[in-house]
PDB file of C-alpha atoms in Angstrom:
ATOM      1  CA  UNK A1244      89.185  96.777 135.164  1.00 45.00           C
ATOM      2  CA  UNK A1245      89.090 100.446 136.112  1.00 47.00           C
ATOM      3  CA  UNK A1246      88.690 101.672 139.700  1.00 55.00           C
ATOM      4  CA  UNK A1247      85.170 103.033 140.175  1.00 54.00           C
ATOM      5  CA  UNK A1248      84.902 106.425 141.846  1.00 58.00           C
ATOM      6  CA  UNK A1249      81.886 108.007 143.504  1.00 53.00           C
ATOM      7  CA  UNK A1250      81.737 110.586 140.712  1.00 52.00           C
ATOM      8  CA  UNK A1251      81.727 107.847 138.055  1.00 55.00           C
ATOM      9  CA  UNK A1252      78.767 106.175 139.748  1.00 54.00           C
ATOM     10  CA  UNK A1253      77.038 109.534 139.987  1.00 48.00           C
ATOM     11  CA  UNK A1254      77.500 110.430 136.322  1.00 49.00           C
ATOM     12  CA  UNK A1255      76.487 106.949 135.144  1.00 51.00           C
ATOM     13  CA  UNK A1256      72.924 107.785 136.198  1.00 48.00           C
ATOM     14  CA  UNK A1257      72.131 110.864 134.058  1.00 49.00           C
ATOM     15  CA  UNK A1258      74.440 110.007 131.156  1.00 55.00           C
ATOM     16  CA  UNK A1259      74.652 106.249 130.786  1.00 70.00           C
ATOM     17  CA  UNK A1260      77.754 104.955 129.075  1.00 83.00           C
ATOM     18  CA  UNK A1261      77.016 102.311 126.451  1.00 88.00           C
ATOM     19  CA  UNK A1262      78.975  99.335 125.152  1.00 89.00           C
ATOM     20  CA  UNK A1263      80.337 100.338 121.740  1.00 86.00           C
ATOM     21  CA  UNK A1264      79.655  96.835 120.379  1.00 87.00           C
ATOM     22  CA  UNK A1265      76.095  96.007 121.501  1.00 89.00           C
ATOM     23  CA  UNK A1266      75.012  99.444 122.834  1.00 87.00           C
ATOM     24  CA  UNK A1267      73.879  97.999 126.160  1.00 91.00           C
ATOM     25  CA  UNK A1268      74.393 100.391 129.106  1.00 92.00           C
ATOM     26  CA  UNK A1269      77.701  99.827 130.870  1.00 90.00           C
ATOM     27  CA  UNK A1270      77.652  99.297 134.600  1.00 90.00           C
ATOM     28  CA  UNK A1271      79.930 101.353 136.804  1.00 86.00           C
ATOM     29  CA  UNK A1272      82.505  98.545 137.012  1.00 87.00           C
ATOM     30  CA  UNK A1273      82.661  97.933 133.234  1.00 87.00           C
ATOM     31  CA  UNK A1274      85.333  99.806 131.311  1.00 81.00           C
ATOM     32  CA  UNK A1275      85.453  99.820 127.486  1.00 83.00           C
ATOM     33  CA  UNK A1276      82.911  97.095 126.642  1.00 88.00           C
ATOM     34  CA  UNK A1277      80.211  95.177 128.500  1.00 92.00           C
ATOM     35  CA  UNK A1278      80.934  91.892 130.249  1.00 92.00           C
ATOM     36  CA  UNK A1279      78.957  89.859 127.709  1.00 91.00           C
ATOM     37  CA  UNK A1280      80.791  91.273 124.684  1.00 91.00           C
ATOM     38  CA  UNK A1281      84.079  90.954 126.511  1.00 90.00           C
ATOM     39  CA  UNK A1282      83.397  87.256 127.127  1.00 90.00           C
ATOM     40  CA  UNK A1283      82.686  86.689 123.416  1.00 89.00           C
ATOM     41  CA  UNK A1284      85.985  88.135 122.198  1.00 93.00           C
ATOM     42  CA  UNK A1285      88.282  85.200 121.292  1.00 95.00           C
ATOM     43  CA  UNK A1286      91.461  86.687 122.727  1.00 96.00           C
ATOM     44  CA  UNK A1287      94.849  85.506 121.555  1.00 97.00           C
ATOM     45  CA  UNK A1288      97.744  84.642 123.853  1.00 97.00           C
ATOM     46  CA  UNK A1289     100.168  86.696 121.756  1.00 98.00           C
ATOM     47  CA  UNK A1290     101.060  89.069 124.570  1.00 98.00           C
ATOM     48  CA  UNK A1291     102.412  86.115 126.563  1.00 97.00           C
ATOM     49  CA  UNK A1292     104.810  85.266 123.705  1.00 97.00           C
ATOM     50  CA  UNK A1293     105.270  88.512 121.719  1.00 98.00           C
ATOM     51  CA  UNK A1294     108.459  87.353 119.980  1.00 97.00           C
ATOM     52  CA  UNK A1295     107.237  83.886 119.016  1.00 96.00           C
ATOM     53  CA  UNK A1296     103.570  83.470 118.193  1.00 97.00           C
ATOM     54  CA  UNK A1297     101.613  82.688 115.017  1.00 97.00           C
ATOM     55  CA  UNK A1298     101.382  86.362 114.069  1.00 98.00           C
ATOM     56  CA  UNK A1299     105.052  87.107 114.767  1.00 98.00           C
ATOM     57  CA  UNK A1300     105.994  84.167 112.563  1.00 97.00           C
ATOM     58  CA  UNK A1301     104.215  85.860 109.641  1.00 96.00           C
ATOM     59  CA  UNK A1302     107.061  88.393 109.576  1.00 97.00           C
ATOM     60  CA  UNK A1303     110.008  86.068 110.136  1.00 96.00           C
ATOM     61  CA  UNK A1304     112.325  86.196 107.141  1.00 96.00           C
ATOM     62  CA  UNK A1305     110.237  88.975 105.556  1.00 96.00           C
ATOM     63  CA  UNK A1306     110.901  92.010 107.776  1.00 96.00           C
ATOM     64  CA  UNK A1307     114.525  92.188 108.997  1.00 96.00           C
ATOM     65  CA  UNK A1308     113.772  94.793 111.678  1.00 95.00           C
ATOM     66  CA  UNK A1309     110.798  92.950 113.215  1.00 96.00           C
ATOM     67  CA  UNK A1310     110.781  92.952 117.013  1.00 97.00           C
ATOM     68  CA  UNK A1311     107.442  91.606 118.238  1.00 98.00           C
ATOM     69  CA  UNK A1312     103.819  91.211 117.151  1.00 98.00           C
ATOM     70  CA  UNK A1313     100.407  90.726 118.728  1.00 98.00           C
ATOM     71  CA  UNK A1314      96.691  90.768 117.946  1.00 98.00           C
ATOM     72  CA  UNK A1315      93.973  91.323 120.509  1.00 97.00           C
ATOM     73  CA  UNK A1316      91.599  88.671 119.126  1.00 96.00           C
ATOM     74  CA  UNK A1317      91.315  85.925 116.532  1.00 96.00           C
ATOM     75  CA  UNK A1318      89.085  86.559 113.533  1.00 95.00           C
ATOM     76  CA  UNK A1319      86.598  83.864 112.531  1.00 92.00           C
ATOM     77  CA  UNK A1320      84.588  84.808 109.451  1.00 88.00           C
ATOM     78  CA  UNK A1321      80.843  85.304 110.021  1.00 84.00           C
ATOM     79  CA  UNK A1322      81.085  84.398 113.708  1.00 87.00           C
ATOM     80  CA  UNK A1323      79.422  86.490 116.423  1.00 85.00           C
ATOM     81  CA  UNK A1324      82.874  87.509 117.632  1.00 86.00           C
ATOM     82  CA  UNK A1325      83.621  89.003 114.215  1.00 88.00           C
ATOM     83  CA  UNK A1326      80.840  91.598 114.515  1.00 89.00           C
ATOM     84  CA  UNK A1327      83.044  94.324 116.089  1.00 90.00           C
ATOM     85  CA  UNK A1328      85.469  94.130 113.161  1.00 92.00           C
ATOM     86  CA  UNK A1329      82.670  94.259 110.581  1.00 91.00           C
ATOM     87  CA  UNK A1330      81.015  97.181 112.372  1.00 91.00           C
ATOM     88  CA  UNK A1331      84.308  99.053 112.402  1.00 93.00           C
ATOM     89  CA  UNK A1332      85.092  98.409 108.731  1.00 90.00           C
ATOM     90  CA  UNK A1333      81.682  98.677 107.097  1.00 91.00           C
ATOM     91  CA  UNK A1334      79.158 100.422 109.359  1.00 90.00           C
ATOM     92  CA  UNK A1335      80.729 103.813 110.106  1.00 91.00           C
ATOM     93  CA  UNK A1336      81.697 103.153 113.717  1.00 92.00           C
ATOM     94  CA  UNK A1337      84.928 105.131 114.234  1.00 94.00           C
ATOM     95  CA  UNK A1338      84.254 105.423 117.974  1.00 92.00           C
ATOM     96  CA  UNK A1339      84.303 101.612 118.176  1.00 92.00           C
ATOM     97  CA  UNK A1340      87.813 101.600 116.700  1.00 95.00           C
ATOM     98  CA  UNK A1341      89.031 104.057 119.330  1.00 95.00           C
ATOM     99  CA  UNK A1342      87.442 102.021 122.144  1.00 93.00           C
ATOM    100  CA  UNK A1343      88.950  98.752 120.881  1.00 95.00           C
ATOM    101  CA  UNK A1344      92.293 100.500 120.446  1.00 97.00           C
ATOM    102  CA  UNK A1345      92.175 101.533 124.091  1.00 95.00           C
ATOM    103  CA  UNK A1346      91.345  97.941 125.037  1.00 94.00           C
ATOM    104  CA  UNK A1347      94.374  96.755 123.037  1.00 97.00           C
ATOM    105  CA  UNK A1348      96.564  99.418 124.595  1.00 97.00           C
ATOM    106  CA  UNK A1349      95.544  98.612 128.155  1.00 96.00           C
ATOM    107  CA  UNK A1350      96.444  94.947 127.651  1.00 96.00           C
ATOM    108  CA  UNK A1351      99.726  95.843 125.950  1.00 98.00           C
ATOM    109  CA  UNK A1352     100.803  98.217 128.699  1.00 98.00           C
ATOM    110  CA  UNK A1353     100.016  95.598 131.324  1.00 97.00           C
ATOM    111  CA  UNK A1354     102.115  92.980 129.500  1.00 98.00           C
ATOM    112  CA  UNK A1355     104.990  95.351 128.702  1.00 98.00           C
ATOM    113  CA  UNK A1356     104.459  94.913 124.953  1.00 98.00           C
ATOM    114  CA  UNK A1357     104.727  98.640 124.259  1.00 98.00           C
ATOM    115  CA  UNK A1358     107.817  99.214 126.423  1.00 98.00           C
ATOM    116  CA  UNK A1359     110.413 101.062 124.376  1.00 98.00           C
ATOM    117  CA  UNK A1360     108.047 101.902 121.502  1.00 98.00           C
ATOM    118  CA  UNK A1361     108.592 105.481 120.304  1.00 98.00           C
ATOM    119  CA  UNK A1362     105.916 105.977 117.681  1.00 98.00           C
ATOM    120  CA  UNK A1363     102.646 104.438 116.474  1.00 98.00           C
ATOM    121  CA  UNK A1364     102.082 104.379 112.696  1.00 98.00           C
ATOM    122  CA  UNK A1365      98.714 103.203 111.329  1.00 98.00           C
ATOM    123  CA  UNK A1366      98.539 101.331 108.032  1.00 97.00           C
ATOM    124  CA  UNK A1367      97.219 103.976 105.599  1.00 96.00           C
ATOM    125  CA  UNK A1368      93.982 103.455 103.733  1.00 92.00           C
ATOM    126  CA  UNK A1369      93.561 104.214 100.048  1.00 88.00           C
ATOM    127  CA  UNK A1370      91.784 107.537  99.591  1.00 87.00           C
ATOM    128  CA  UNK A1371      88.943 105.793  97.761  1.00 87.00           C
ATOM    129  CA  UNK A1372      88.316 103.526 100.744  1.00 88.00           C
ATOM    130  CA  UNK A1373      88.715 106.344 103.279  1.00 91.00           C
ATOM    131  CA  UNK A1374      86.256 108.511 101.365  1.00 90.00           C
ATOM    132  CA  UNK A1375      83.810 105.623 101.226  1.00 90.00           C
ATOM    133  CA  UNK A1376      84.082 104.754 104.936  1.00 91.00           C
ATOM    134  CA  UNK A1377      84.615 108.268 106.242  1.00 94.00           C
ATOM    135  CA  UNK A1378      87.747 107.337 108.210  1.00 96.00           C
ATOM    136  CA  UNK A1379      90.714 104.975 108.349  1.00 97.00           C
ATOM    137  CA  UNK A1380      89.864 102.189 110.804  1.00 96.00           C
ATOM    138  CA  UNK A1381      93.551 101.530 111.530  1.00 97.00           C
ATOM    139  CA  UNK A1382      93.978 105.178 112.520  1.00 98.00           C
ATOM    140  CA  UNK A1383      91.033 104.871 114.921  1.00 97.00           C
ATOM    141  CA  UNK A1384      92.688 101.859 116.550  1.00 98.00           C
ATOM    142  CA  UNK A1385      95.999 103.743 116.693  1.00 98.00           C
ATOM    143  CA  UNK A1386      94.352 106.705 118.395  1.00 98.00           C
ATOM    144  CA  UNK A1387      92.879 104.439 121.052  1.00 97.00           C
ATOM    145  CA  UNK A1388      96.260 102.769 121.535  1.00 98.00           C
ATOM    146  CA  UNK A1389      97.849 106.185 121.924  1.00 98.00           C
ATOM    147  CA  UNK A1390      95.296 107.202 124.564  1.00 97.00           C
ATOM    148  CA  UNK A1391      96.063 104.065 126.578  1.00 97.00           C
ATOM    149  CA  UNK A1392      99.847 104.130 126.192  1.00 98.00           C
ATOM    150  CA  UNK A1393     100.786 107.800 125.823  1.00 98.00           C
ATOM    151  CA  UNK A1394     102.776 106.953 122.670  1.00 98.00           C
ATOM    152  CA  UNK A1395     102.268 109.506 119.854  1.00 98.00           C
ATOM    153  CA  UNK A1396     100.724 108.651 116.479  1.00 98.00           C
ATOM    154  CA  UNK A1397     102.154 109.726 113.119  1.00 97.00           C
ATOM    155  CA  UNK A1398      99.455 109.493 110.473  1.00 96.00           C
ATOM    156  CA  UNK A1399     101.439 111.252 107.740  1.00 95.00           C
ATOM    157  CA  UNK A1400     104.807 109.530 107.446  1.00 96.00           C
ATOM    158  CA  UNK A1401     103.381 106.564 105.511  1.00 96.00           C
ATOM    159  CA  UNK A1402     101.132 107.205 102.507  1.00 94.00           C
ATOM    160  CA  UNK A1403      99.226 104.852 100.209  1.00 93.00           C
ATOM    161  CA  UNK A1404      99.613 105.979  96.602  1.00 90.00           C
ATOM    162  CA  UNK A1405      97.796 103.213  94.714  1.00 78.00           C
ATOM    163  CA  UNK A1406      94.778 100.983  95.188  1.00 67.00           C
ATOM    164  CA  UNK A1407      93.970  97.943  93.073  1.00 65.00           C
ATOM    165  CA  UNK A1408      90.990  96.620  94.988  1.00 52.00           C
ATOM    166  CA  UNK A1409      90.280  94.741  98.194  1.00 52.00           C
ATOM    167  CA  UNK A1410      92.575  92.034  99.577  1.00 46.00           C
ATOM    168  CA  UNK A1411      89.674  89.983 100.948  1.00 54.00           C
ATOM    169  CA  UNK A1412      89.219  87.403  98.176  1.00 54.00           C
ATOM    170  CA  UNK A1413      92.759  87.324  96.812  1.00 48.00           C
ATOM    171  CA  UNK A1414      95.236  84.462  97.071  1.00 54.00           C
ATOM    172  CA  UNK A1415      98.377  84.784  99.160  1.00 52.00           C
ATOM    173  CA  UNK A1416     100.448  85.576  96.033  1.00 45.00           C
ATOM    174  CA  UNK A1417      97.896  88.073  94.707  1.00 56.00           C
ATOM    175  CA  UNK A1418      97.780  89.869  98.058  1.00 55.00           C
ATOM    176  CA  UNK A1419     101.526  90.548  97.898  1.00 63.00           C
ATOM    177  CA  UNK A1420     101.370  91.701  94.279  1.00 65.00           C
ATOM    178  CA  UNK A1421      98.348  93.892  95.004  1.00 67.00           C
ATOM    179  CA  UNK A1422     100.227  96.016  97.572  1.00 79.00           C
ATOM    180  CA  UNK A1423     103.656  95.937  95.952  1.00 79.00           C
ATOM    181  CA  UNK A1424     104.850  99.545  95.553  1.00 86.00           C
ATOM    182  CA  UNK A1425     101.546 100.813  96.993  1.00 90.00           C
ATOM    183  CA  UNK A1426     103.129 102.837  99.829  1.00 94.00           C
ATOM    184  CA  UNK A1427     105.655 105.674 100.051  1.00 95.00           C
ATOM    185  CA  UNK A1428     107.530 107.381 102.865  1.00 96.00           C
ATOM    186  CA  UNK A1429     107.007 111.081 103.548  1.00 94.00           C
ATOM    187  CA  UNK A1430     109.512 112.870 105.767  1.00 88.00           C
ATOM    188  CA  UNK A1431     110.903 109.741 107.361  1.00 88.00           C
ATOM    189  CA  UNK A1432     113.998 111.369 108.897  1.00 91.00           C
ATOM    190  CA  UNK A1433     112.336 111.367 112.315  1.00 89.00           C
ATOM    191  CA  UNK A1434     112.082 107.553 112.253  1.00 96.00           C
ATOM    192  CA  UNK A1435     115.806 106.818 112.329  1.00 96.00           C
ATOM    193  CA  UNK A1436     116.772 104.603 115.277  1.00 97.00           C
ATOM    194  CA  UNK A1437     113.192 104.645 116.591  1.00 98.00           C
ATOM    195  CA  UNK A1438     111.036 101.688 117.610  1.00 98.00           C
ATOM    196  CA  UNK A1439     107.877 101.884 115.486  1.00 98.00           C
ATOM    197  CA  UNK A1440     104.600 100.111 116.211  1.00 98.00           C
ATOM    198  CA  UNK A1441     102.729  99.503 112.941  1.00 98.00           C
ATOM    199  CA  UNK A1442      98.980  99.136 113.521  1.00 98.00           C
ATOM    200  CA  UNK A1443      96.441  97.409 111.249  1.00 97.00           C
ATOM    201  CA  UNK A1444      92.852  96.272 111.760  1.00 96.00           C
ATOM    202  CA  UNK A1445      93.263  92.649 110.625  1.00 96.00           C
ATOM    203  CA  UNK A1446      96.244  90.535 109.581  1.00 96.00           C
ATOM    204  CA  UNK A1447      95.800  87.459 107.410  1.00 93.00           C
ATOM    205  CA  UNK A1448      98.918  86.810 105.302  1.00 92.00           C
ATOM    206  CA  UNK A1449     100.712  89.969 106.441  1.00 94.00           C
ATOM    207  CA  UNK A1450     101.073  91.195 102.842  1.00 93.00           C
ATOM    208  CA  UNK A1451      99.906  94.749 103.545  1.00 94.00           C
ATOM    209  CA  UNK A1452     101.805  95.233 106.797  1.00 96.00           C
ATOM    210  CA  UNK A1453     104.960  93.719 105.270  1.00 96.00           C
ATOM    211  CA  UNK A1454     104.730  96.152 102.348  1.00 95.00           C
ATOM    212  CA  UNK A1455     104.368  99.017 104.820  1.00 96.00           C
ATOM    213  CA  UNK A1456     107.284  97.790 106.916  1.00 97.00           C
ATOM    214  CA  UNK A1457     109.572  97.563 103.877  1.00 96.00           C
ATOM    215  CA  UNK A1458     108.875 101.227 103.140  1.00 96.00           C
ATOM    216  CA  UNK A1459     109.396 102.236 106.778  1.00 97.00           C
ATOM    217  CA  UNK A1460     112.737 100.402 106.798  1.00 97.00           C
ATOM    218  CA  UNK A1461     114.008 102.949 104.273  1.00 96.00           C
ATOM    219  CA  UNK A1462     114.147 105.380 107.226  1.00 97.00           C
ATOM    220  CA  UNK A1463     116.422 102.985 109.198  1.00 97.00           C
ATOM    221  CA  UNK A1464     114.314 102.493 112.336  1.00 98.00           C
ATOM    222  CA  UNK A1465     115.792 100.476 115.191  1.00 98.00           C
ATOM    223  CA  UNK A1466     112.825  98.090 115.281  1.00 98.00           C
ATOM    224  CA  UNK A1467     109.356  97.595 113.863  1.00 98.00           C
ATOM    225  CA  UNK A1468     106.684  95.845 115.904  1.00 98.00           C
ATOM    226  CA  UNK A1469     103.210  94.918 114.690  1.00 98.00           C
ATOM    227  CA  UNK A1470      99.809  95.186 116.362  1.00 98.00           C
ATOM    228  CA  UNK A1471      96.329  94.503 115.044  1.00 98.00           C
ATOM    229  CA  UNK A1472      92.815  94.073 116.318  1.00 97.00           C
ATOM    230  CA  UNK A1473      92.223  90.658 114.727  1.00 96.00           C
ATOM    231  CA  UNK A1474      94.449  87.901 113.379  1.00 97.00           C
ATOM    232  CA  UNK A1475      93.372  85.132 111.006  1.00 95.00           C
ATOM    233  CA  UNK A1476      95.111  81.947 112.151  1.00 91.00           C
ATOM    234  CA  UNK A1477      94.514  79.168 109.625  1.00 83.00           C
ATOM    235  CA  UNK A1478      95.618  76.570 112.168  1.00 79.00           C
ATOM    236  CA  UNK A1479      92.736  77.335 114.542  1.00 75.00           C
TER     237      UNK A1479
END
């Protein structure tokens, strides 16, 4: 929770800050989101066990350079807690992505998760999807993470070159086939021996982020870590 200054209290009066999820006015002692919305977010415990949690296990045996992984919240389809993700993906709320990215970043800094990370790389969106939505939601999250951590973002080194439809209703096998050879590396020389944090909005099977990581590994980074807003844990 941020320290509240006299000036913050003063400026809260004429220009009320609003919760990016529910739009309720934020009180002077509320930071990124209101207390009610904060209480509804089903947070994971990934930051307590960044090397061995359900999300990290998604990458075991699939990404040789994997270091650690964490999601801010669990995703439960059609639940009230899923509204922020749906708003970000489908209702043109880029500012919500930045705010949630800052929330992720603040927690990650506090836990030490981002220690040693050199660069943040968002999972690229197909141009058709980006044109439709008006932005890449993973880039919005990455920008918020960067604001909270001070780690730079590279939005150009990884490019999506093909798009064969949404992953949402595909089987685990189809998800992997759908993103196979869908990404390419552009100017990856700067990634050598660096610790990269790959950022996505939601991870289910890890097919998309694994495909991205395999391309990034062509640049011989020291490590690749994974962060996302929401993780689908079938065991919960």
